[in-house]
GROMACS .gro file of C-alpha atoms in nm:
model
  326
    1UNK     CA    1   9.451   6.815  15.238
    2UNK     CA    2   9.362   6.886  14.876
    3UNK     CA    3   9.499   7.164  14.747
    4UNK     CA    4   9.316   7.412  14.485
    5UNK     CA    5   9.527   7.640  14.379
    6UNK     CA    6   9.442   7.899  14.092
    7UNK     CA    7   9.681   8.002  13.875
    8UNK     CA    8   9.860   7.716  13.890
    9UNK     CA    9   9.968   7.694  13.545
   10UNK     CA   10  10.149   8.035  13.509
   11UNK     CA   11  10.446   8.050  13.541
   12UNK     CA   12  10.494   8.077  13.964
   13UNK     CA   13  10.236   7.909  14.022
   14UNK     CA   14  10.277   7.561  13.789
   15UNK     CA   15  10.638   7.585  14.004
   16UNK     CA   16  10.399   7.608  14.309
   17UNK     CA   17  10.168   7.368  14.202
   18UNK     CA   18  10.500   7.114  14.083
   19UNK     CA   19  10.663   7.175  14.454
   20UNK     CA   20  10.351   7.031  14.664
   21UNK     CA   21  10.279   6.820  14.466
   22UNK     CA   22  10.625   6.657  14.458
   23UNK     CA   23  10.622   6.706  14.828
   24UNK     CA   24  10.316   6.445  14.896
   25UNK     CA   25  10.034   6.690  14.837
   26UNK     CA   26   9.645   6.634  14.671
   27UNK     CA   27   9.679   6.904  14.369
   28UNK     CA   28   9.411   7.030  14.168
   29UNK     CA   29   9.484   7.311  13.907
   30UNK     CA   30   9.215   7.540  13.856
   31UNK     CA   31   9.301   7.816  13.573
   32UNK     CA   32   9.181   7.983  13.237
   33UNK     CA   33   9.518   8.002  13.057
   34UNK     CA   34   9.508   8.392  12.930
   35UNK     CA   35   9.924   8.373  13.165
   36UNK     CA   36   9.947   7.911  13.157
   37UNK     CA   37   9.992   7.662  12.960
   38UNK     CA   38   9.894   7.333  12.988
   39UNK     CA   39  10.225   7.154  12.912
   40UNK     CA   40  10.344   7.359  13.251
   41UNK     CA   41  10.182   7.093  13.499
   42UNK     CA   42  10.286   6.735  13.468
   43UNK     CA   43  10.001   6.446  13.416
   44UNK     CA   44   9.918   6.374  13.767
   45UNK     CA   45   9.789   6.739  13.810
   46UNK     CA   46   9.444   6.772  13.655
   47UNK     CA   47   9.374   7.082  13.541
   48UNK     CA   48   9.022   7.262  13.562
   49UNK     CA   49   9.008   7.516  13.314
   50UNK     CA   50   8.764   7.850  13.388
   51UNK     CA   51   8.805   8.163  13.625
   52UNK     CA   52   8.761   8.234  13.954
   53UNK     CA   53   8.520   8.473  13.878
   54UNK     CA   54   8.282   8.168  13.804
   55UNK     CA   55   8.117   8.093  14.121
   56UNK     CA   56   7.880   7.767  13.964
   57UNK     CA   57   8.186   7.637  13.820
   58UNK     CA   58   8.367   7.709  14.182
   59UNK     CA   59   8.129   7.500  14.400
   60UNK     CA   60   8.163   7.200  14.116
   61UNK     CA   61   8.486   7.232  14.211
   62UNK     CA   62   8.491   7.210  14.546
   63UNK     CA   63   8.181   6.952  14.606
   64UNK     CA   64   8.354   6.700  14.320
   65UNK     CA   65   8.749   6.739  14.396
   66UNK     CA   66   8.609   6.784  14.814
   67UNK     CA   67   8.922   7.097  14.832
   68UNK     CA   68   8.999   7.157  15.240
   69UNK     CA   69   9.219   7.441  15.151
   70UNK     CA   70   9.301   7.696  14.890
   71UNK     CA   71   9.633   7.823  14.769
   72UNK     CA   72   9.559   8.194  14.542
   73UNK     CA   73   9.774   8.330  14.263
   74UNK     CA   74   9.520   8.410  14.021
   75UNK     CA   75   9.563   8.740  13.936
   76UNK     CA   76   9.679   9.029  13.677
   77UNK     CA   77   9.974   9.154  13.760
   78UNK     CA   78  10.137   9.361  13.495
   79UNK     CA   79  10.203   9.713  13.676
   80UNK     CA   80  10.124   9.916  13.305
   81UNK     CA   81   9.873   9.742  13.243
   82UNK     CA   82   9.709   9.821  13.568
   83UNK     CA   83   9.776  10.174  13.540
   84UNK     CA   84   9.591  10.157  13.200
   85UNK     CA   85   9.268   9.894  13.273
   86UNK     CA   86   9.256   9.955  13.663
   87UNK     CA   87   8.852   9.840  13.647
   88UNK     CA   88   8.945   9.562  13.506
   89UNK     CA   89   9.231   9.539  13.812
   90UNK     CA   90   8.999   9.548  14.027
   91UNK     CA   91   8.757   9.287  13.848
   92UNK     CA   92   8.995   8.974  13.837
   93UNK     CA   93   9.212   9.100  14.112
   94UNK     CA   94   8.936   9.148  14.356
   95UNK     CA   95   8.632   9.043  14.279
   96UNK     CA   96   8.778   8.750  14.143
   97UNK     CA   97   8.905   8.673  14.502
   98UNK     CA   98   8.541   8.773  14.665
   99UNK     CA   99   8.384   8.485  14.427
  100UNK     CA  100   8.698   8.211  14.503
  101UNK     CA  101   8.560   8.372  14.987
  102UNK     CA  102   8.262   8.303  14.887
  103UNK     CA  103   8.280   8.017  14.722
  104UNK     CA  104   8.532   7.891  14.986
  105UNK     CA  105   8.302   7.988  15.287
  106UNK     CA  106   8.026   7.798  15.150
  107UNK     CA  107   8.190   7.481  15.138
  108UNK     CA  108   8.353   7.501  15.478
  109UNK     CA  109   8.740   7.513  15.377
  110UNK     CA  110   8.885   7.662  15.694
  111UNK     CA  111   9.296   7.701  15.501
  112UNK     CA  112   9.351   7.967  15.282
  113UNK     CA  113   9.653   8.117  15.099
  114UNK     CA  114   9.668   8.433  14.899
  115UNK     CA  115  10.020   8.539  14.699
  116UNK     CA  116  10.042   8.952  14.761
  117UNK     CA  117  10.332   9.156  14.645
  118UNK     CA  118  10.573   9.413  14.803
  119UNK     CA  119  10.362   9.618  14.536
  120UNK     CA  120  10.174   9.661  14.826
  121UNK     CA  121  10.438   9.872  15.041
  122UNK     CA  122  10.509  10.101  14.693
  123UNK     CA  123  10.802  10.355  14.762
  124UNK     CA  124  10.893  10.322  15.113
  125UNK     CA  125  11.191  10.508  15.205
  126UNK     CA  126  11.359  10.249  15.416
  127UNK     CA  127  11.670  10.075  15.444
  128UNK     CA  128  11.512   9.765  15.485
  129UNK     CA  129  11.121   9.659  15.408
  130UNK     CA  130  10.930   9.455  15.718
  131UNK     CA  131  10.584   9.343  15.776
  132UNK     CA  132  10.565   9.726  15.985
  133UNK     CA  133  10.656   9.951  15.729
  134UNK     CA  134  10.349  10.080  15.616
  135UNK     CA  135  10.170  10.027  15.282
  136UNK     CA  136  10.092  10.301  15.048
  137UNK     CA  137  10.066  10.089  14.640
  138UNK     CA  138  10.144  10.350  14.424
  139UNK     CA  139   9.964  10.164  14.093
  140UNK     CA  140   9.648   9.993  14.120
  141UNK     CA  141   9.809   9.616  14.074
  142UNK     CA  142   9.947   9.687  14.431
  143UNK     CA  143   9.647   9.879  14.567
  144UNK     CA  144   9.412   9.497  14.440
  145UNK     CA  145   9.680   9.326  14.657
  146UNK     CA  146   9.660   9.559  14.916
  147UNK     CA  147   9.241   9.528  14.881
  148UNK     CA  148   9.270   9.139  14.886
  149UNK     CA  149   9.487   9.146  15.191
  150UNK     CA  150   9.239   9.303  15.402
  151UNK     CA  151   8.974   9.100  15.235
  152UNK     CA  152   9.048   8.769  15.304
  153UNK     CA  153   9.145   8.832  15.648
  154UNK     CA  154   8.823   8.961  15.710
  155UNK     CA  155   8.688   8.637  15.516
  156UNK     CA  156   8.917   8.465  15.743
  157UNK     CA  157   8.767   8.607  16.123
  158UNK     CA  158   8.440   8.580  15.991
  159UNK     CA  159   8.395   8.294  15.857
  160UNK     CA  160   8.664   8.078  16.079
  161UNK     CA  161   8.876   8.071  15.773
  162UNK     CA  162   9.292   8.024  15.835
  163UNK     CA  163   9.454   8.238  15.623
  164UNK     CA  164   9.845   8.329  15.483
  165UNK     CA  165   9.953   8.621  15.317
  166UNK     CA  166  10.348   8.658  15.150
  167UNK     CA  167  10.372   8.947  15.024
  168UNK     CA  168  10.696   8.866  14.782
  169UNK     CA  169  10.920   9.099  14.604
  170UNK     CA  170  11.096   9.040  14.260
  171UNK     CA  171  11.035   8.624  14.145
  172UNK     CA  172  11.312   8.543  13.891
  173UNK     CA  173  11.456   8.251  13.748
  174UNK     CA  174  11.329   7.846  13.723
  175UNK     CA  175  11.350   7.486  13.785
  176UNK     CA  176  11.383   7.346  13.460
  177UNK     CA  177  11.380   7.528  13.166
  178UNK     CA  178  11.052   7.424  13.056
  179UNK     CA  179  10.904   7.624  13.296
  180UNK     CA  180  11.045   8.016  13.274
  181UNK     CA  181  10.872   8.316  13.256
  182UNK     CA  182  10.753   8.345  12.907
  183UNK     CA  183  10.671   8.672  12.920
  184UNK     CA  184  10.884   9.059  12.901
  185UNK     CA  185  10.751   9.211  13.177
  186UNK     CA  186  11.025   9.172  13.475
  187UNK     CA  187  11.405   9.292  13.411
  188UNK     CA  188  11.581   8.955  13.385
  189UNK     CA  189  11.352   8.818  13.054
  190UNK     CA  190  11.338   9.227  12.950
  191UNK     CA  191  11.714   9.246  12.933
  192UNK     CA  192  11.740   8.893  12.744
  193UNK     CA  193  11.508   9.016  12.508
  194UNK     CA  194  11.706   9.336  12.499
  195UNK     CA  195  12.038   9.096  12.359
  196UNK     CA  196  11.874   8.872  12.135
  197UNK     CA  197  11.726   9.167  11.912
  198UNK     CA  198  12.118   9.301  11.898
  199UNK     CA  199  11.998   9.604  12.169
  200UNK     CA  200  12.144   9.717  12.456
  201UNK     CA  201  11.970   9.664  12.760
  202UNK     CA  202  11.837   9.972  12.932
  203UNK     CA  203  11.909  10.100  13.258
  204UNK     CA  204  11.600  10.335  13.433
  205UNK     CA  205  11.821  10.598  13.587
  206UNK     CA  206  12.142  10.574  13.739
  207UNK     CA  207  12.111  10.881  13.934
  208UNK     CA  208  11.965  10.786  14.278
  209UNK     CA  209  12.059  10.764  14.574
  210UNK     CA  210  12.243  10.399  14.559
  211UNK     CA  211  12.591  10.255  14.554
  212UNK     CA  212  12.625  10.301  14.163
  213UNK     CA  213  12.303  10.487  14.133
  214UNK     CA  214  12.104  10.269  13.996
  215UNK     CA  215  11.745  10.107  14.171
  216UNK     CA  216  11.807   9.810  14.454
  217UNK     CA  217  11.621   9.532  14.442
  218UNK     CA  218  11.558   9.223  14.623
  219UNK     CA  219  11.565   8.893  14.346
  220UNK     CA  220  11.395   8.561  14.510
  221UNK     CA  221  11.468   8.290  14.299
  222UNK     CA  222  11.087   8.107  14.186
  223UNK     CA  223  11.174   7.736  14.359
  224UNK     CA  224  11.264   7.923  14.645
  225UNK     CA  225  10.931   8.134  14.624
  226UNK     CA  226  10.763   7.754  14.557
  227UNK     CA  227  10.927   7.619  14.875
  228UNK     CA  228  10.760   7.945  15.066
  229UNK     CA  229  10.404   7.836  14.960
  230UNK     CA  230  10.470   7.471  15.066
  231UNK     CA  231  10.635   7.606  15.445
  232UNK     CA  232  10.287   7.806  15.488
  233UNK     CA  233  10.075   7.495  15.305
  234UNK     CA  234  10.251   7.291  15.600
  235UNK     CA  235  10.145   7.537  15.823
  236UNK     CA  236   9.770   7.587  15.716
  237UNK     CA  237   9.738   7.202  15.741
  238UNK     CA  238   9.911   7.143  15.997
  239UNK     CA  239   9.619   7.309  16.213
  240UNK     CA  240   9.762   7.727  16.271
  241UNK     CA  241   9.468   7.961  16.292
  242UNK     CA  242   9.449   8.305  16.246
  243UNK     CA  243   9.642   8.511  15.991
  244UNK     CA  244  10.037   8.532  15.899
  245UNK     CA  245  10.154   8.813  15.693
  246UNK     CA  246  10.524   8.740  15.591
  247UNK     CA  247  10.756   8.904  15.344
  248UNK     CA  248  10.955   8.694  15.088
  249UNK     CA  249  11.301   8.770  14.951
  250UNK     CA  250  11.616   8.692  15.018
  251UNK     CA  251  11.696   9.014  15.235
  252UNK     CA  252  11.995   9.099  14.996
  253UNK     CA  253  12.026   9.477  14.797
  254UNK     CA  254  12.114   9.395  14.380
  255UNK     CA  255  12.105   9.717  14.161
  256UNK     CA  256  11.979   9.727  13.828
  257UNK     CA  257  12.325   9.754  13.714
  258UNK     CA  258  12.491   9.443  13.912
  259UNK     CA  259  12.206   9.202  13.764
  260UNK     CA  260  12.285   9.401  13.390
  261UNK     CA  261  12.580   9.299  13.420
  262UNK     CA  262  12.575   8.938  13.612
  263UNK     CA  263  12.351   8.887  13.265
  264UNK     CA  264  12.600   8.972  13.045
  265UNK     CA  265  12.899   8.733  13.181
  266UNK     CA  266  12.543   8.404  13.179
  267UNK     CA  267  12.463   8.488  12.836
  268UNK     CA  268  12.815   8.564  12.690
  269UNK     CA  269  12.667   8.952  12.564
  270UNK     CA  270  12.870   9.214  12.714
  271UNK     CA  271  12.714   9.486  12.539
  272UNK     CA  272  12.717   9.810  12.770
  273UNK     CA  273  12.372   9.919  12.921
  274UNK     CA  274  12.207  10.233  12.799
  275UNK     CA  275  12.046  10.494  13.061
  276UNK     CA  276  11.748  10.683  12.985
  277UNK     CA  277  11.518  10.915  13.241
  278UNK     CA  278  11.395  10.768  13.511
  279UNK     CA  279  11.007  10.564  13.569
  280UNK     CA  280  10.772  10.771  13.768
  281UNK     CA  281  10.660  10.580  14.042
  282UNK     CA  282  11.073  10.345  14.061
  283UNK     CA  283  11.163  10.338  14.468
  284UNK     CA  284  11.610  10.379  14.474
  285UNK     CA  285  11.550  10.109  14.741
  286UNK     CA  286  11.308   9.829  14.739
  287UNK     CA  287  11.511   9.576  15.011
  288UNK     CA  288  11.290   9.271  15.215
  289UNK     CA  289  11.322   9.193  15.597
  290UNK     CA  290  11.270   8.829  15.618
  291UNK     CA  291  11.332   8.724  15.897
  292UNK     CA  292  10.927   8.704  16.008
  293UNK     CA  293  10.957   8.406  15.744
  294UNK     CA  294  11.231   8.220  15.871
  295UNK     CA  295  11.104   8.274  16.254
  296UNK     CA  296  10.706   8.149  16.133
  297UNK     CA  297  10.809   7.919  15.776
  298UNK     CA  298  11.082   7.814  15.903
  299UNK     CA  299  11.170   7.958  15.551
  300UNK     CA  300  11.468   8.063  15.390
  301UNK     CA  301  11.590   8.151  15.001
  302UNK     CA  302  11.869   7.917  14.967
  303UNK     CA  303  11.954   7.983  14.627
  304UNK     CA  304  12.108   8.256  14.491
  305UNK     CA  305  12.145   8.601  14.220
  306UNK     CA  306  12.406   8.368  13.945
  307UNK     CA  307  12.152   8.060  13.977
  308UNK     CA  308  11.840   8.263  13.918
  309UNK     CA  309  11.983   8.419  13.587
  310UNK     CA  310  12.181   8.106  13.481
  311UNK     CA  311  11.875   7.876  13.471
  312UNK     CA  312  11.609   8.190  13.296
  313UNK     CA  313  11.885   8.162  13.069
  314UNK     CA  314  11.810   7.825  13.025
  315UNK     CA  315  11.438   7.888  12.984
  316UNK     CA  316  11.542   8.169  12.761
  317UNK     CA  317  11.716   7.936  12.544
  318UNK     CA  318  11.442   7.640  12.554
  319UNK     CA  319  11.196   7.909  12.405
  320UNK     CA  320  11.355   8.077  12.210
  321UNK     CA  321  11.667   7.991  11.990
  322UNK     CA  322  11.758   8.248  11.789
  323UNK     CA  323  11.956   8.366  12.099
  324UNK     CA  324  12.170   8.132  12.010
  325UNK     CA  325  12.344   8.260  11.778
  326UNK     CA  326  12.757   8.312  11.819
   0.00000   0.00000   0.00000
């Protein structure tokens, strides 16, 4: 097998690329470096600088590297940005996927792993989200991920491509400090950023119908997520056919207040959070059922929330040395 990993120089993608390469898989990365960095990849993993929207480039890559499987992670993923720029999100997330699948079909590649998201579910009023929970995304980002799943399955049926779609929940942590998330778009780095600037963390809404009034979420360590991709790739390489769609989470809920308190303990800065009004569209609770992933992939999360926060903090300190103040 030779696996093409799109978006493989990004935060999640670099963890996936390293995990697969460490397991002995031949790996090639395609990334436009808009959010990724060459330094995330070890010297043994080739990097092609380019976009999934470039059909001619994709044809050359498939031919020159004899690609036999694809792990597709390249996508724009900021919810707020997707609301402001929906056409850009549809063009890059869905249009780029369509161009990629055309190249996959033309090259005769028969294994395709798609990076989806829990955003496809929207805000279901359930205690635990299973793969049978109806999908009703509430923003363009989630819509593009759901449309992406439809497209992947349709292409799989039409061209005999075995497919897996991984719907993962809130990703945090780092396998190594240099691989940490450098953006400030997810809750953990957002809290780090506020503390580094001497400001109180923010909690959006404390009057939800949850034990402490704040939203409850399911957090997954990025290294566990990389292992899930590896397990899915093994399934595809082993000759599995058809389509599989699974949640990737721990199946455990953590409130935003609990998370902020843990971050204060790890960083040594227990500045109390300030409560601001609810954000539109936030669900009170979003926790995965991970039973199907364990049954079908033999995978389950091994790392806990403290490991996520501690490893993310070490990565933050590497990129923000000013945060080391006493």
